[in-house]
PDB file of C-alpha atoms in Angstrom:
ATOM      1  CA  MET A 183      -0.060  -0.082   0.123  1.00  0.00           C
ATOM      2  CA  VAL A 184       1.562   3.497  -0.900  1.00  0.00           C
ATOM      3  CA  GLU A 185       1.028   6.424   1.257  1.00  0.00           C
ATOM      4  CA  ASP A 186       0.503  10.091   0.318  1.00  0.00           C
ATOM      5  CA  ARG A 187       3.812  11.598   1.000  1.00  0.00           C
ATOM      6  CA  SER A 188       3.031  15.286   0.670  1.00  0.00           C
ATOM      7  CA  LEU A 189       0.335  14.642   3.920  1.00  0.00           C
ATOM      8  CA  ALA A 190       1.306  14.188   7.421  1.00  0.00           C
ATOM      9  CA  SER A 191      -1.305  12.123   9.190  1.00  0.00           C
ATOM     10  CA  ASP A 192      -0.046  13.821  12.381  1.00  0.00           C
ATOM     11  CA  GLY A 193       0.464  17.661  11.516  1.00  0.00           C
ATOM     12  CA  ASN A 194       3.881  17.555  12.619  1.00  0.00           C
ATOM     13  CA  ALA A 195       5.302  18.147   9.318  1.00  0.00           C
ATOM     14  CA  ALA A 196       8.592  17.977  10.638  1.00  0.00           C
ATOM     15  CA  ALA A 197       8.045  14.610  11.625  1.00  0.00           C
ATOM     16  CA  TRP A 198       6.743  13.300   8.073  1.00  0.00           C
ATOM     17  CA  GLU A 199       9.742  14.643   6.217  1.00  0.00           C
ATOM     18  CA  ASP A 200      12.009  13.097   8.367  1.00  0.00           C
ATOM     19  CA  ALA A 201       9.828   9.641   7.742  1.00  0.00           C
ATOM     20  CA  CYS A 202      10.019  10.448   4.038  1.00  0.00           C
ATOM     21  CA  ARG A 203      13.740  10.895   3.966  1.00  0.00           C
ATOM     22  CA  ARG A 204      14.249   7.525   6.297  1.00  0.00           C
ATOM     23  CA  ASP A 205      12.152   6.251   3.224  1.00  0.00           C
ATOM     24  CA  ASP A 206      14.325   7.025   0.372  1.00  0.00           C
ATOM     25  CA  VAL A 207      17.565   5.572   1.705  1.00  0.00           C
ATOM     26  CA  LEU A 208      15.823   2.546   3.137  1.00  0.00           C
ATOM     27  CA  ARG A 209      14.106   1.843  -0.347  1.00  0.00           C
ATOM     28  CA  ALA A 210      17.723   2.355  -2.071  1.00  0.00           C
ATOM     29  CA  LEU A 211      18.748   0.377   0.638  1.00  0.00           C
ATOM     30  CA  LEU A 212      16.308  -2.813  -0.222  1.00  0.00           C
ATOM     31  CA  VAL A 213      15.957  -2.135  -3.926  1.00  0.00           C
ATOM     32  CA  ASP A 214      17.005  -5.694  -4.315  1.00  0.00           C
ATOM     33  CA  PRO A 215      14.636  -7.984  -1.866  1.00  0.00           C
ATOM     34  CA  ASP A 216      16.460 -11.288  -3.359  1.00  0.00           C
ATOM     35  CA  LYS A 217      19.639  -9.890  -1.893  1.00  0.00           C
ATOM     36  CA  GLY A 218      19.135 -11.501   1.342  1.00  0.00           C
ATOM     37  CA  ARG A 219      21.869  -9.548   3.837  1.00  0.00           C
ATOM     38  CA  LEU A 220      22.957  -6.280   4.176  1.00  0.00           C
ATOM     39  CA  GLY A 221      26.935  -5.770   4.108  1.00  0.00           C
ATOM     40  CA  ARG A 222      27.403  -3.912   7.132  1.00  0.00           C
ATOM     41  CA  ARG A 223      29.288  -1.276   4.936  1.00  0.00           C
ATOM     42  CA  GLU A 224      26.247  -0.340   2.916  1.00  0.00           C
ATOM     43  CA  VAL A 225      24.165  -0.397   6.368  1.00  0.00           C
ATOM     44  CA  ALA A 226      27.046   1.879   7.732  1.00  0.00           C
ATOM     45  CA  VAL A 227      26.719   4.129   5.084  1.00  0.00           C
ATOM     46  CA  ALA A 228      22.883   4.214   5.298  1.00  0.00           C
ATOM     47  CA  ALA A 229      23.113   4.864   9.196  1.00  0.00           C
ATOM     48  CA  GLU A 230      25.928   7.740   8.628  1.00  0.00           C
ATOM     49  CA  ALA A 231      23.500   9.312   6.457  1.00  0.00           C
ATOM     50  CA  LEU A 232      20.391   9.026   8.573  1.00  0.00           C
ATOM     51  CA  GLY A 233      22.624  10.216  11.638  1.00  0.00           C
ATOM     52  CA  VAL A 234      21.539   6.680  13.720  1.00  0.00           C
ATOM     53  CA  SER A 235      23.179   4.144  15.309  1.00  0.00           C
ATOM     54  CA  VAL A 236      23.801   1.144  12.699  1.00  0.00           C
ATOM     55  CA  ALA A 237      21.716  -0.597  15.799  1.00  0.00           C
ATOM     56  CA  THR A 238      18.760   1.921  15.224  1.00  0.00           C
ATOM     57  CA  LEU A 239      18.581   1.737  11.738  1.00  0.00           C
ATOM     58  CA  TYR A 240      18.395  -2.309  11.653  1.00  0.00           C
ATOM     59  CA  ARG A 241      15.055  -1.653  14.038  1.00  0.00           C
ATOM     60  CA  MET A 242      14.064   0.770  11.301  1.00  0.00           C
ATOM     61  CA  ILE A 243      14.634  -1.689   8.965  1.00  0.00           C
ATOM     62  CA  ALA A 244      12.733  -4.141  10.576  1.00  0.00           C
ATOM     63  CA  ARG A 245       9.676  -2.075  11.063  1.00  0.00           C
ATOM     64  CA  PHE A 246       9.793  -0.870   7.353  1.00  0.00           C
ATOM     65  CA  ARG A 247       9.899  -4.290   5.808  1.00  0.00           C
ATOM     66  CA  GLU A 248       6.625  -5.488   7.994  1.00  0.00           C
ATOM     67  CA  THR A 249       4.420  -2.718   6.283  1.00  0.00           C
ATOM     68  CA  ARG A 250       6.741  -0.834   3.780  1.00  0.00           C
ATOM     69  CA  ARG A 251       4.895   2.367   4.643  1.00  0.00           C
ATOM     70  CA  VAL A 252       6.598   5.905   5.500  1.00  0.00           C
ATOM     71  CA  SER A 253       4.240   5.852   8.394  1.00  0.00           C
ATOM     72  CA  SER A 254       6.438   2.661  10.260  1.00  0.00           C
ATOM     73  CA  LEU A 255       9.847   5.604  10.098  1.00  0.00           C
ATOM     74  CA  LEU A 256       7.938   8.240  11.706  1.00  0.00           C
ATOM     75  CA  ALA A 257      10.184   8.737  15.029  1.00  0.00           C
ATOM     76  CA  LYS A 258       9.316   6.857  18.188  1.00  0.00           C
ATOM     77  CA  PRO A 259       9.329   8.992  21.328  1.00  0.00           C
ATOM     78  CA  CYS A 260      12.326   8.651  23.968  1.00  0.00           C
ATOM     79  CA  GLY A 261      11.561   7.970  27.517  1.00  0.00           C
ATOM     80  CA  TRP A 262       8.728   6.785  29.639  1.00  0.00           C
ATOM     81  CA  PRO A 263       5.249   7.881  28.501  1.00  0.00           C
ATOM     82  CA  THR A 264       3.914  11.190  29.902  1.00  0.00           C
ATOM     83  CA  GLY A 265       1.097  10.320  32.316  1.00  0.00           C
ATOM     84  CA  ARG A 266       2.376   6.249  33.189  1.00  0.00           C
ATOM     85  CA  LYS A 267       3.170   5.421  36.525  1.00  0.00           C
ATOM     86  CA  ARG A 268       6.107   2.987  36.786  1.00  0.00           C
ATOM     87  CA  LEU A 269       4.876   1.697  40.373  1.00  0.00           C
ATOM     88  CA  ASP A 270       1.744  -0.366  40.808  1.00  0.00           C
ATOM     89  CA  PRO A 271      -1.574   1.561  41.868  1.00  0.00           C
ATOM     90  CA  GLU A 272      -1.418  -0.288  45.578  1.00  0.00           C
ATOM     91  CA  VAL A 273       2.766   0.498  45.971  1.00  0.00           C
ATOM     92  CA  GLU A 274       2.019   4.227  45.538  1.00  0.00           C
ATOM     93  CA  ASP A 275      -0.997   4.108  47.762  1.00  0.00           C
ATOM     94  CA  LEU A 276       1.043   3.025  50.230  1.00  0.00           C
ATOM     95  CA  ILE A 277       4.239   5.625  49.662  1.00  0.00           C
ATOM     96  CA  ARG A 278       1.015   7.945  50.020  1.00  0.00           C
ATOM     97  CA  THR A 279       0.209   7.120  53.327  1.00  0.00           C
ATOM     98  CA  GLU A 280       3.753   6.659  54.846  1.00  0.00           C
ATOM     99  CA  ILE A 281       3.857  10.095  52.973  1.00  0.00           C
ATOM    100  CA  LYS A 282       0.964  11.357  54.940  1.00  0.00           C
ATOM    101  CA  GLU A 283       1.433   9.599  58.510  1.00  0.00           C
ATOM    102  CA  PHE A 284       5.053  10.462  58.694  1.00  0.00           C
ATOM    103  CA  TYR A 285       5.374  14.649  57.816  1.00  0.00           C
ATOM    104  CA  CYS A 286       1.576  15.439  58.239  1.00  0.00           C
TER     105      CYS A 286
END
């Protein structure tokens, strides 16, 4: 399935442009599907062109091979998701209770 590369689906044009640039590099790298394994040198050059590590490029390649869509190349946000708790609610309640009892 082909996506319209002129439209940014989430309204973030800069992120979409970056994904399109990644798409161009990966399509050139993966031009021959019967080739099999990619050469280290080819991968290193592509990673440098995109400004990412070789490991990151391999993860991008894996995502891209699944869907062959530009949207699979949109940057993933770094860090812990906003609003998501690291502790179980029970543990947070216990901590909250202990803080209230000790400090209040």
